[in-house]
Amino acid sequence: MTDNATPGDGQTVLETSGTTTLPPNMQVVAQFIRDFSFENPRAPESLRMEVRPEIDMGVEMNAKGRPDGLFEVDLKLTVKASNPDGAVFAIELVYGGLFQLANVPQQMIEPTLLVECPRYLFPFARRIIADVTSDGGFFPPFFVEPIDFGTLYLQQKDNLAAQQTQGQA
């Protein structure tokens, strides 16, 4: 197999046994906030915390195809902070993207949509959460730790397989 540059298109063309294929490609068509909620129920008392709050966080990734051949991918992040006195803040963010895939092998479409696309969306969603906690009066702002979407995807697949096995028993 050899890599050859096609003049003028900026893409690498792969030649294998006389056949020419283009490499897999993912393009972001659009990004958007689908749903967003921030609650600061005990402000301003919650802003003078002496104890670091306990954080409960959830992550979900969803993807679906569209009739136009594009894919919608949603990254849902939920963050609930509390201390012994009660809720400090609650955030629910569904950050979406519209993606176009080209030359992606069929077996790689699902992992691309549920690992690579959320990996691309994550820094933007993380920034929204940091900004809203800062704007909500919290210092320092809450920064979501990096997420290993590959591991989450594999766990999700394992959980689904275990549920299907239990359902058949």
Short mmCIF file of N, CA and C in Angstrom, two decimals:
data_model
loop_
_atom_site.label_atom_id
_atom_site.label_comp_id
_atom_site.label_asym_id
_atom_site.label_seq_id
_atom_site.Cartn_x
_atom_site.Cartn_y
_atom_site.Cartn_z
N MET A 1 0.85 -1.16 0.00
CA MET A 1 0.00 0.00 0.00
C MET A 1 0.90 1.23 0.00
N THR A 2 0.55 2.20 -0.81
CA THR A 2 1.33 3.43 -0.86
C THR A 2 0.41 4.62 -0.74
N ASP A 3 0.94 5.71 -0.20
CA ASP A 3 0.19 6.96 -0.10
C ASP A 3 0.66 7.87 -1.22
N ASN A 4 -0.27 8.39 -1.97
CA ASN A 4 0.07 9.34 -3.03
C ASN A 4 -0.79 10.57 -2.88
N ALA A 5 -0.21 11.74 -3.05
CA ALA A 5 -0.98 12.98 -2.99
C ALA A 5 -1.58 13.25 -4.36
N THR A 6 -2.86 13.54 -4.38
CA THR A 6 -3.51 13.93 -5.62
C THR A 6 -3.33 15.42 -5.78
N PRO A 7 -2.79 15.88 -6.90
CA PRO A 7 -2.53 17.31 -7.05
C PRO A 7 -3.80 18.14 -6.91
N GLY A 8 -3.70 19.16 -6.09
CA GLY A 8 -4.76 20.16 -6.00
C GLY A 8 -5.87 19.89 -5.01
N ASP A 9 -6.05 18.66 -4.51
CA ASP A 9 -7.17 18.45 -3.59
C ASP A 9 -6.76 18.37 -2.13
N GLY A 10 -5.48 18.29 -1.86
CA GLY A 10 -5.00 18.31 -0.49
C GLY A 10 -5.28 17.04 0.29
N GLN A 11 -5.81 15.97 -0.36
CA GLN A 11 -6.09 14.73 0.33
C GLN A 11 -5.08 13.67 -0.06
N THR A 12 -4.84 12.77 0.86
CA THR A 12 -3.99 11.64 0.56
C THR A 12 -4.85 10.54 -0.01
N VAL A 13 -4.43 9.98 -1.11
CA VAL A 13 -5.16 8.89 -1.75
C VAL A 13 -4.38 7.62 -1.49
N LEU A 14 -5.09 6.58 -1.06
CA LEU A 14 -4.45 5.30 -0.78
C LEU A 14 -4.64 4.40 -1.98
N GLU A 15 -3.54 3.80 -2.44
CA GLU A 15 -3.61 2.87 -3.56
C GLU A 15 -3.28 1.49 -3.04
N THR A 16 -4.19 0.55 -3.28
CA THR A 16 -4.00 -0.83 -2.87
C THR A 16 -4.34 -1.73 -4.04
N SER A 17 -3.38 -2.45 -4.53
CA SER A 17 -3.59 -3.40 -5.62
C SER A 17 -4.33 -2.77 -6.79
N GLY A 18 -3.97 -1.56 -7.14
CA GLY A 18 -4.57 -0.92 -8.30
C GLY A 18 -5.88 -0.21 -8.04
N THR A 19 -6.45 -0.32 -6.82
CA THR A 19 -7.68 0.40 -6.50
C THR A 19 -7.33 1.64 -5.69
N THR A 20 -8.11 2.68 -5.86
CA THR A 20 -7.86 3.93 -5.17
C THR A 20 -9.00 4.20 -4.20
N THR A 21 -8.66 4.50 -2.94
CA THR A 21 -9.68 4.84 -1.94
C THR A 21 -9.26 6.10 -1.21
N LEU A 22 -10.24 6.85 -0.79
CA LEU A 22 -9.97 8.04 0.02
C LEU A 22 -9.98 7.64 1.48
N PRO A 23 -9.21 8.31 2.31
CA PRO A 23 -9.18 7.97 3.74
C PRO A 23 -10.49 8.38 4.42
N PRO A 24 -10.82 7.75 5.56
CA PRO A 24 -12.01 8.15 6.30
C PRO A 24 -11.95 9.62 6.68
N ASN A 25 -13.11 10.26 6.69
CA ASN A 25 -13.17 11.69 6.96
C ASN A 25 -14.41 12.00 7.79
N MET A 26 -14.25 12.86 8.80
CA MET A 26 -15.36 13.34 9.61
C MET A 26 -15.34 14.86 9.53
N GLN A 27 -16.47 15.44 9.18
CA GLN A 27 -16.56 16.90 9.08
C GLN A 27 -17.67 17.40 9.99
N VAL A 28 -17.38 18.46 10.74
CA VAL A 28 -18.38 19.08 11.60
C VAL A 28 -19.13 20.10 10.76
N VAL A 29 -20.43 19.90 10.62
CA VAL A 29 -21.26 20.81 9.83
C VAL A 29 -21.79 21.93 10.72
N ALA A 30 -22.16 21.60 11.97
CA ALA A 30 -22.69 22.60 12.91
C ALA A 30 -22.56 22.09 14.34
N GLN A 31 -22.55 23.02 15.28
CA GLN A 31 -22.56 22.73 16.71
C GLN A 31 -23.62 23.62 17.34
N PHE A 32 -24.27 23.12 18.41
CA PHE A 32 -25.36 23.88 19.00
C PHE A 32 -25.69 23.40 20.40
N ILE A 33 -26.31 24.28 21.18
CA ILE A 33 -26.88 23.90 22.46
C ILE A 33 -28.31 23.46 22.18
N ARG A 34 -28.62 22.20 22.47
CA ARG A 34 -29.97 21.67 22.26
C ARG A 34 -30.84 21.96 23.49
N ASP A 35 -30.25 21.79 24.67
CA ASP A 35 -31.00 22.02 25.91
C ASP A 35 -30.00 22.43 26.98
N PHE A 36 -30.42 23.36 27.84
CA PHE A 36 -29.50 23.86 28.85
C PHE A 36 -30.28 24.33 30.07
N SER A 37 -29.82 23.94 31.25
CA SER A 37 -30.45 24.37 32.49
C SER A 37 -29.37 24.57 33.55
N PHE A 38 -29.46 25.69 34.25
CA PHE A 38 -28.56 25.96 35.38
C PHE A 38 -29.43 26.41 36.55
N GLU A 39 -29.26 25.74 37.68
CA GLU A 39 -30.00 26.09 38.88
C GLU A 39 -29.00 26.41 40.00
N ASN A 40 -29.26 27.50 40.68
CA ASN A 40 -28.44 27.96 41.80
C ASN A 40 -29.43 28.26 42.94
N PRO A 41 -30.06 27.20 43.50
CA PRO A 41 -31.23 27.39 44.37
C PRO A 41 -30.97 28.09 45.70
N ARG A 42 -29.76 28.08 46.20
CA ARG A 42 -29.51 28.66 47.53
C ARG A 42 -28.66 29.91 47.46
N ALA A 43 -28.57 30.52 46.28
CA ALA A 43 -27.78 31.76 46.16
C ALA A 43 -28.45 32.84 46.98
N PRO A 44 -27.75 33.70 47.62
CA PRO A 44 -26.31 33.88 47.60
C PRO A 44 -25.57 33.08 48.69
N GLU A 45 -26.32 32.40 49.59
CA GLU A 45 -25.63 31.67 50.66
C GLU A 45 -24.69 30.60 50.12
N SER A 46 -25.07 29.96 49.02
CA SER A 46 -24.25 28.87 48.47
C SER A 46 -22.92 29.37 47.92
N LEU A 47 -22.80 30.68 47.70
CA LEU A 47 -21.58 31.23 47.12
C LEU A 47 -20.46 31.38 48.14
N ARG A 48 -20.79 31.28 49.42
CA ARG A 48 -19.78 31.43 50.47
C ARG A 48 -19.50 30.09 51.14
N MET A 49 -19.24 29.10 50.35
CA MET A 49 -18.99 27.76 50.88
C MET A 49 -17.61 27.68 51.51
N GLU A 50 -17.57 27.00 52.64
CA GLU A 50 -16.29 26.75 53.28
C GLU A 50 -15.84 25.32 53.03
N VAL A 51 -16.78 24.49 52.65
CA VAL A 51 -16.50 23.09 52.38
C VAL A 51 -16.71 22.85 50.89
N ARG A 52 -15.80 22.13 50.29
CA ARG A 52 -15.92 21.80 48.87
C ARG A 52 -17.15 20.91 48.67
N PRO A 53 -18.00 21.23 47.69
CA PRO A 53 -19.20 20.41 47.51
C PRO A 53 -18.90 19.04 46.92
N GLU A 54 -19.82 18.12 47.15
CA GLU A 54 -19.73 16.80 46.54
C GLU A 54 -20.35 16.90 45.15
N ILE A 55 -19.68 16.35 44.16
CA ILE A 55 -20.12 16.46 42.77
C ILE A 55 -20.61 15.10 42.28
N ASP A 56 -21.79 15.11 41.69
CA ASP A 56 -22.35 13.93 41.04
C ASP A 56 -22.49 14.28 39.56
N MET A 57 -21.83 13.50 38.71
CA MET A 57 -21.83 13.85 37.29
C MET A 57 -22.26 12.67 36.44
N GLY A 58 -23.01 12.97 35.38
CA GLY A 58 -23.44 11.96 34.43
C GLY A 58 -23.07 12.37 33.02
N VAL A 59 -22.80 11.36 32.19
CA VAL A 59 -22.43 11.59 30.79
C VAL A 59 -23.22 10.61 29.93
N GLU A 60 -23.84 11.14 28.88
CA GLU A 60 -24.53 10.29 27.91
C GLU A 60 -24.14 10.75 26.51
N MET A 61 -24.01 9.79 25.61
CA MET A 61 -23.76 10.09 24.20
C MET A 61 -24.84 9.41 23.38
N ASN A 62 -25.42 10.16 22.44
CA ASN A 62 -26.44 9.62 21.56
C ASN A 62 -26.16 10.09 20.15
N ALA A 63 -26.51 9.25 19.19
CA ALA A 63 -26.32 9.61 17.79
C ALA A 63 -27.47 9.03 16.97
N LYS A 64 -27.83 9.76 15.91
CA LYS A 64 -28.83 9.23 15.00
C LYS A 64 -28.56 9.77 13.60
N GLY A 65 -28.90 8.94 12.63
CA GLY A 65 -28.76 9.34 11.24
C GLY A 65 -29.93 10.19 10.81
N ARG A 66 -29.71 10.96 9.77
CA ARG A 66 -30.75 11.82 9.21
C ARG A 66 -30.99 11.44 7.76
N PRO A 67 -32.17 11.78 7.23
CA PRO A 67 -32.45 11.46 5.83
C PRO A 67 -31.48 12.10 4.84
N ASP A 68 -30.86 13.22 5.22
CA ASP A 68 -29.93 13.90 4.31
C ASP A 68 -28.52 13.31 4.34
N GLY A 69 -28.33 12.19 5.07
CA GLY A 69 -27.04 11.53 5.12
C GLY A 69 -26.12 12.03 6.22
N LEU A 70 -26.53 13.07 6.93
CA LEU A 70 -25.73 13.59 8.04
C LEU A 70 -26.11 12.86 9.32
N PHE A 71 -25.34 13.09 10.38
CA PHE A 71 -25.59 12.45 11.67
C PHE A 71 -25.67 13.51 12.76
N GLU A 72 -26.68 13.39 13.62
CA GLU A 72 -26.80 14.25 14.80
C GLU A 72 -26.20 13.50 15.98
N VAL A 73 -25.32 14.16 16.70
CA VAL A 73 -24.69 13.58 17.88
C VAL A 73 -24.94 14.51 19.05
N ASP A 74 -25.44 13.96 20.15
CA ASP A 74 -25.69 14.73 21.36
C ASP A 74 -24.77 14.24 22.48
N LEU A 75 -24.19 15.19 23.18
CA LEU A 75 -23.40 14.93 24.38
C LEU A 75 -24.17 15.55 25.53
N LYS A 76 -24.66 14.71 26.43
CA LYS A 76 -25.43 15.21 27.58
C LYS A 76 -24.57 15.11 28.83
N LEU A 77 -24.37 16.27 29.47
CA LEU A 77 -23.61 16.34 30.72
C LEU A 77 -24.54 16.85 31.81
N THR A 78 -24.62 16.12 32.91
CA THR A 78 -25.38 16.57 34.07
C THR A 78 -24.42 16.67 35.24
N VAL A 79 -24.50 17.78 35.95
CA VAL A 79 -23.64 18.01 37.10
C VAL A 79 -24.51 18.48 38.25
N LYS A 80 -24.41 17.80 39.38
CA LYS A 80 -25.13 18.21 40.59
C LYS A 80 -24.11 18.35 41.70
N ALA A 81 -24.06 19.52 42.28
CA ALA A 81 -23.15 19.79 43.39
C ALA A 81 -23.98 19.97 44.65
N SER A 82 -23.54 19.36 45.73
CA SER A 82 -24.26 19.49 47.00
C SER A 82 -23.27 19.47 48.15
N ASN A 83 -23.73 20.00 49.27
CA ASN A 83 -22.97 19.92 50.51
C ASN A 83 -23.94 19.49 51.59
N PRO A 84 -23.51 19.37 52.83
CA PRO A 84 -24.43 18.89 53.87
C PRO A 84 -25.69 19.75 54.03
N ASP A 85 -25.64 21.02 53.62
CA ASP A 85 -26.81 21.89 53.73
C ASP A 85 -27.80 21.72 52.59
N GLY A 86 -27.43 21.00 51.54
CA GLY A 86 -28.33 20.78 50.42
C GLY A 86 -27.69 21.06 49.08
N ALA A 87 -28.53 21.26 48.08
CA ALA A 87 -28.05 21.48 46.70
C ALA A 87 -27.30 22.80 46.61
N VAL A 88 -26.19 22.79 45.88
CA VAL A 88 -25.40 23.98 45.63
C VAL A 88 -25.70 24.50 44.23
N PHE A 89 -25.56 23.64 43.22
CA PHE A 89 -25.98 23.98 41.87
C PHE A 89 -26.28 22.71 41.10
N ALA A 90 -27.05 22.87 40.03
CA ALA A 90 -27.38 21.76 39.14
C ALA A 90 -27.32 22.27 37.70
N ILE A 91 -26.69 21.48 36.86
CA ILE A 91 -26.54 21.84 35.45
C ILE A 91 -26.94 20.65 34.61
N GLU A 92 -27.69 20.92 33.58
CA GLU A 92 -27.96 19.90 32.55
C GLU A 92 -27.71 20.56 31.21
N LEU A 93 -26.80 19.99 30.45
CA LEU A 93 -26.44 20.53 29.15
C LEU A 93 -26.49 19.41 28.12
N VAL A 94 -27.24 19.64 27.06
CA VAL A 94 -27.21 18.76 25.90
C VAL A 94 -26.59 19.59 24.78
N TYR A 95 -25.36 19.23 24.44
CA TYR A 95 -24.62 19.95 23.41
C TYR A 95 -24.54 19.04 22.18
N GLY A 96 -25.00 19.56 21.06
CA GLY A 96 -25.10 18.73 19.87
C GLY A 96 -24.20 19.16 18.75
N GLY A 97 -24.04 18.24 17.84
CA GLY A 97 -23.27 18.52 16.64
C GLY A 97 -23.89 17.80 15.46
N LEU A 98 -23.72 18.37 14.30
CA LEU A 98 -24.17 17.78 13.05
C LEU A 98 -22.90 17.40 12.29
N PHE A 99 -22.76 16.12 11.97
CA PHE A 99 -21.53 15.61 11.39
C PHE A 99 -21.79 14.94 10.04
N GLN A 100 -20.81 15.06 9.17
CA GLN A 100 -20.82 14.35 7.91
C GLN A 100 -19.66 13.37 7.92
N LEU A 101 -19.95 12.11 7.62
CA LEU A 101 -18.92 11.09 7.55
C LEU A 101 -18.74 10.67 6.10
N ALA A 102 -17.51 10.47 5.70
CA ALA A 102 -17.21 10.01 4.34
C ALA A 102 -16.13 8.94 4.41
N ASN A 103 -16.33 7.90 3.64
CA ASN A 103 -15.35 6.82 3.51
C ASN A 103 -15.06 6.12 4.83
N VAL A 104 -16.02 6.11 5.74
CA VAL A 104 -15.86 5.43 7.02
C VAL A 104 -16.43 4.02 6.86
N PRO A 105 -15.62 2.99 7.13
CA PRO A 105 -16.13 1.61 7.02
C PRO A 105 -17.34 1.41 7.93
N GLN A 106 -18.28 0.59 7.49
CA GLN A 106 -19.53 0.38 8.21
C GLN A 106 -19.31 0.03 9.68
N GLN A 107 -18.33 -0.82 9.98
CA GLN A 107 -18.09 -1.25 11.36
C GLN A 107 -17.51 -0.14 12.23
N MET A 108 -17.05 0.95 11.61
CA MET A 108 -16.46 2.06 12.36
C MET A 108 -17.41 3.25 12.53
N ILE A 109 -18.59 3.18 11.94
CA ILE A 109 -19.52 4.32 12.03
C ILE A 109 -19.97 4.54 13.48
N GLU A 110 -20.41 3.49 14.15
CA GLU A 110 -20.88 3.64 15.53
C GLU A 110 -19.79 4.17 16.46
N PRO A 111 -18.58 3.58 16.48
CA PRO A 111 -17.55 4.15 17.35
C PRO A 111 -17.15 5.57 16.97
N THR A 112 -17.20 5.88 15.70
CA THR A 112 -16.89 7.26 15.29
C THR A 112 -17.92 8.22 15.85
N LEU A 113 -19.20 7.85 15.76
CA LEU A 113 -20.27 8.72 16.24
C LEU A 113 -20.30 8.83 17.76
N LEU A 114 -19.96 7.76 18.47
CA LEU A 114 -20.10 7.75 19.93
C LEU A 114 -18.79 7.94 20.68
N VAL A 115 -17.67 8.04 19.96
CA VAL A 115 -16.38 8.30 20.62
C VAL A 115 -15.75 9.56 20.03
N GLU A 116 -15.49 9.55 18.74
CA GLU A 116 -14.78 10.67 18.12
C GLU A 116 -15.60 11.95 18.09
N CYS A 117 -16.88 11.86 17.75
CA CYS A 117 -17.71 13.07 17.69
C CYS A 117 -17.87 13.70 19.09
N PRO A 118 -18.22 12.92 20.14
CA PRO A 118 -18.27 13.53 21.48
C PRO A 118 -16.92 14.09 21.93
N ARG A 119 -15.84 13.44 21.54
CA ARG A 119 -14.51 13.93 21.89
C ARG A 119 -14.29 15.32 21.28
N TYR A 120 -14.83 15.54 20.11
CA TYR A 120 -14.71 16.85 19.47
C TYR A 120 -15.62 17.88 20.16
N LEU A 121 -16.83 17.48 20.55
CA LEU A 121 -17.79 18.39 21.17
C LEU A 121 -17.43 18.75 22.61
N PHE A 122 -16.74 17.86 23.30
CA PHE A 122 -16.50 18.03 24.74
C PHE A 122 -15.88 19.36 25.15
N PRO A 123 -14.81 19.83 24.52
CA PRO A 123 -14.22 21.09 25.00
C PRO A 123 -15.19 22.28 24.98
N PHE A 124 -16.09 22.29 24.02
CA PHE A 124 -17.07 23.38 23.92
C PHE A 124 -18.10 23.27 25.04
N ALA A 125 -18.57 22.04 25.31
CA ALA A 125 -19.52 21.82 26.41
C ALA A 125 -18.86 22.12 27.75
N ARG A 126 -17.61 21.72 27.90
CA ARG A 126 -16.86 21.99 29.14
C ARG A 126 -16.77 23.49 29.40
N ARG A 127 -16.53 24.25 28.35
CA ARG A 127 -16.40 25.70 28.48
C ARG A 127 -17.73 26.34 28.89
N ILE A 128 -18.84 25.85 28.35
CA ILE A 128 -20.16 26.37 28.71
C ILE A 128 -20.41 26.16 30.20
N ILE A 129 -20.08 24.98 30.71
CA ILE A 129 -20.29 24.69 32.13
C ILE A 129 -19.39 25.56 33.00
N ALA A 130 -18.14 25.73 32.61
CA ALA A 130 -17.24 26.60 33.38
C ALA A 130 -17.74 28.03 33.38
N ASP A 131 -18.19 28.52 32.22
CA ASP A 131 -18.68 29.89 32.14
C ASP A 131 -19.93 30.11 32.99
N VAL A 132 -20.86 29.16 32.96
CA VAL A 132 -22.11 29.37 33.70
C VAL A 132 -21.87 29.29 35.21
N THR A 133 -20.95 28.44 35.66
CA THR A 133 -20.68 28.41 37.10
C THR A 133 -19.97 29.69 37.52
N SER A 134 -19.10 30.21 36.69
CA SER A 134 -18.46 31.49 36.99
C SER A 134 -19.49 32.62 36.99
N ASP A 135 -20.33 32.66 35.96
CA ASP A 135 -21.37 33.69 35.89
C ASP A 135 -22.40 33.54 37.01
N GLY A 136 -22.54 32.31 37.52
CA GLY A 136 -23.47 32.06 38.62
C GLY A 136 -22.89 32.45 39.97
N GLY A 137 -21.63 32.94 39.99
CA GLY A 137 -21.03 33.44 41.21
C GLY A 137 -20.05 32.51 41.89
N PHE A 138 -19.78 31.35 41.30
CA PHE A 138 -18.89 30.39 41.93
C PHE A 138 -17.45 30.67 41.52
N PHE A 139 -16.59 30.69 42.53
CA PHE A 139 -15.17 30.86 42.25
C PHE A 139 -14.40 29.86 43.10
N PRO A 140 -13.55 29.08 42.49
CA PRO A 140 -13.27 29.03 41.07
C PRO A 140 -14.44 28.36 40.33
N PRO A 141 -14.54 28.57 39.02
CA PRO A 141 -15.60 27.91 38.25
C PRO A 141 -15.38 26.41 38.24
N PHE A 142 -16.44 25.67 37.96
CA PHE A 142 -16.35 24.22 37.89
C PHE A 142 -15.89 23.80 36.50
N PHE A 143 -14.77 23.08 36.44
CA PHE A 143 -14.26 22.55 35.19
C PHE A 143 -14.48 21.04 35.18
N VAL A 144 -15.19 20.55 34.18
CA VAL A 144 -15.39 19.12 34.02
C VAL A 144 -14.05 18.49 33.66
N GLU A 145 -13.70 17.44 34.36
CA GLU A 145 -12.45 16.73 34.08
C GLU A 145 -12.54 16.07 32.70
N PRO A 146 -11.42 15.87 32.03
CA PRO A 146 -11.45 15.19 30.73
C PRO A 146 -12.14 13.84 30.83
N ILE A 147 -12.82 13.46 29.77
CA ILE A 147 -13.61 12.22 29.74
C ILE A 147 -13.01 11.29 28.69
N ASP A 148 -12.86 10.03 29.05
CA ASP A 148 -12.38 9.01 28.12
C ASP A 148 -13.60 8.39 27.43
N PHE A 149 -13.97 8.94 26.29
CA PHE A 149 -15.16 8.49 25.58
C PHE A 149 -15.00 7.07 25.04
N GLY A 150 -13.78 6.64 24.75
CA GLY A 150 -13.56 5.28 24.29
C GLY A 150 -13.94 4.27 25.36
N THR A 151 -13.50 4.51 26.59
CA THR A 151 -13.83 3.63 27.70
C THR A 151 -15.33 3.65 27.98
N LEU A 152 -15.95 4.82 27.96
CA LEU A 152 -17.39 4.91 28.17
C LEU A 152 -18.16 4.12 27.11
N TYR A 153 -17.72 4.24 25.87
CA TYR A 153 -18.36 3.51 24.77
C TYR A 153 -18.27 2.00 25.00
N LEU A 154 -17.09 1.51 25.37
CA LEU A 154 -16.93 0.08 25.62
C LEU A 154 -17.77 -0.38 26.80
N GLN A 155 -17.85 0.43 27.86
CA GLN A 155 -18.70 0.09 29.01
C GLN A 155 -20.17 0.03 28.60
N GLN A 156 -20.59 0.99 27.77
CA GLN A 156 -21.97 1.01 27.30
C GLN A 156 -22.27 -0.25 26.48
N LYS A 157 -21.34 -0.65 25.62
CA LYS A 157 -21.51 -1.87 24.82
C LYS A 157 -21.59 -3.10 25.72
N ASP A 158 -20.72 -3.17 26.74
CA ASP A 158 -20.73 -4.30 27.68
C ASP A 158 -22.04 -4.36 28.45
N ASN A 159 -22.53 -3.20 28.92
CA ASN A 159 -23.79 -3.16 29.65
C ASN A 159 -24.95 -3.61 28.78
N LEU A 160 -24.97 -3.18 27.54
CA LEU A 160 -26.03 -3.57 26.61
C LEU A 160 -25.98 -5.07 26.35
N ALA A 161 -24.79 -5.62 26.17
CA ALA A 161 -24.65 -7.07 25.95
C ALA A 161 -25.10 -7.84 27.18
N ALA A 162 -24.78 -7.36 28.37
CA ALA A 162 -25.20 -8.04 29.59
C ALA A 162 -26.71 -7.99 29.75
N GLN A 163 -27.33 -6.86 29.41
CA GLN A 163 -28.80 -6.76 29.49
C GLN A 163 -29.47 -7.72 28.51
N GLN A 164 -28.91 -7.82 27.31
CA GLN A 164 -29.48 -8.72 26.31
C GLN A 164 -29.34 -10.17 26.76
N THR A 165 -28.21 -10.51 27.39
CA THR A 165 -28.00 -11.86 27.89
C THR A 165 -28.98 -12.18 29.00
N GLN A 166 -29.23 -11.24 29.91
CA GLN A 166 -30.17 -11.44 31.01
C GLN A 166 -31.59 -11.56 30.48
N GLY A 167 -31.90 -10.80 29.44
CA GLY A 167 -33.24 -10.85 28.85
C GLY A 167 -33.54 -12.17 28.16
N GLN A 168 -32.49 -12.84 27.66
CA GLN A 168 -32.66 -14.11 26.99
C GLN A 168 -32.71 -15.27 27.98
N ALA A 169 -32.24 -15.06 29.21
CA ALA A 169 -32.19 -16.14 30.20
C ALA A 169 -33.54 -16.37 30.85
#
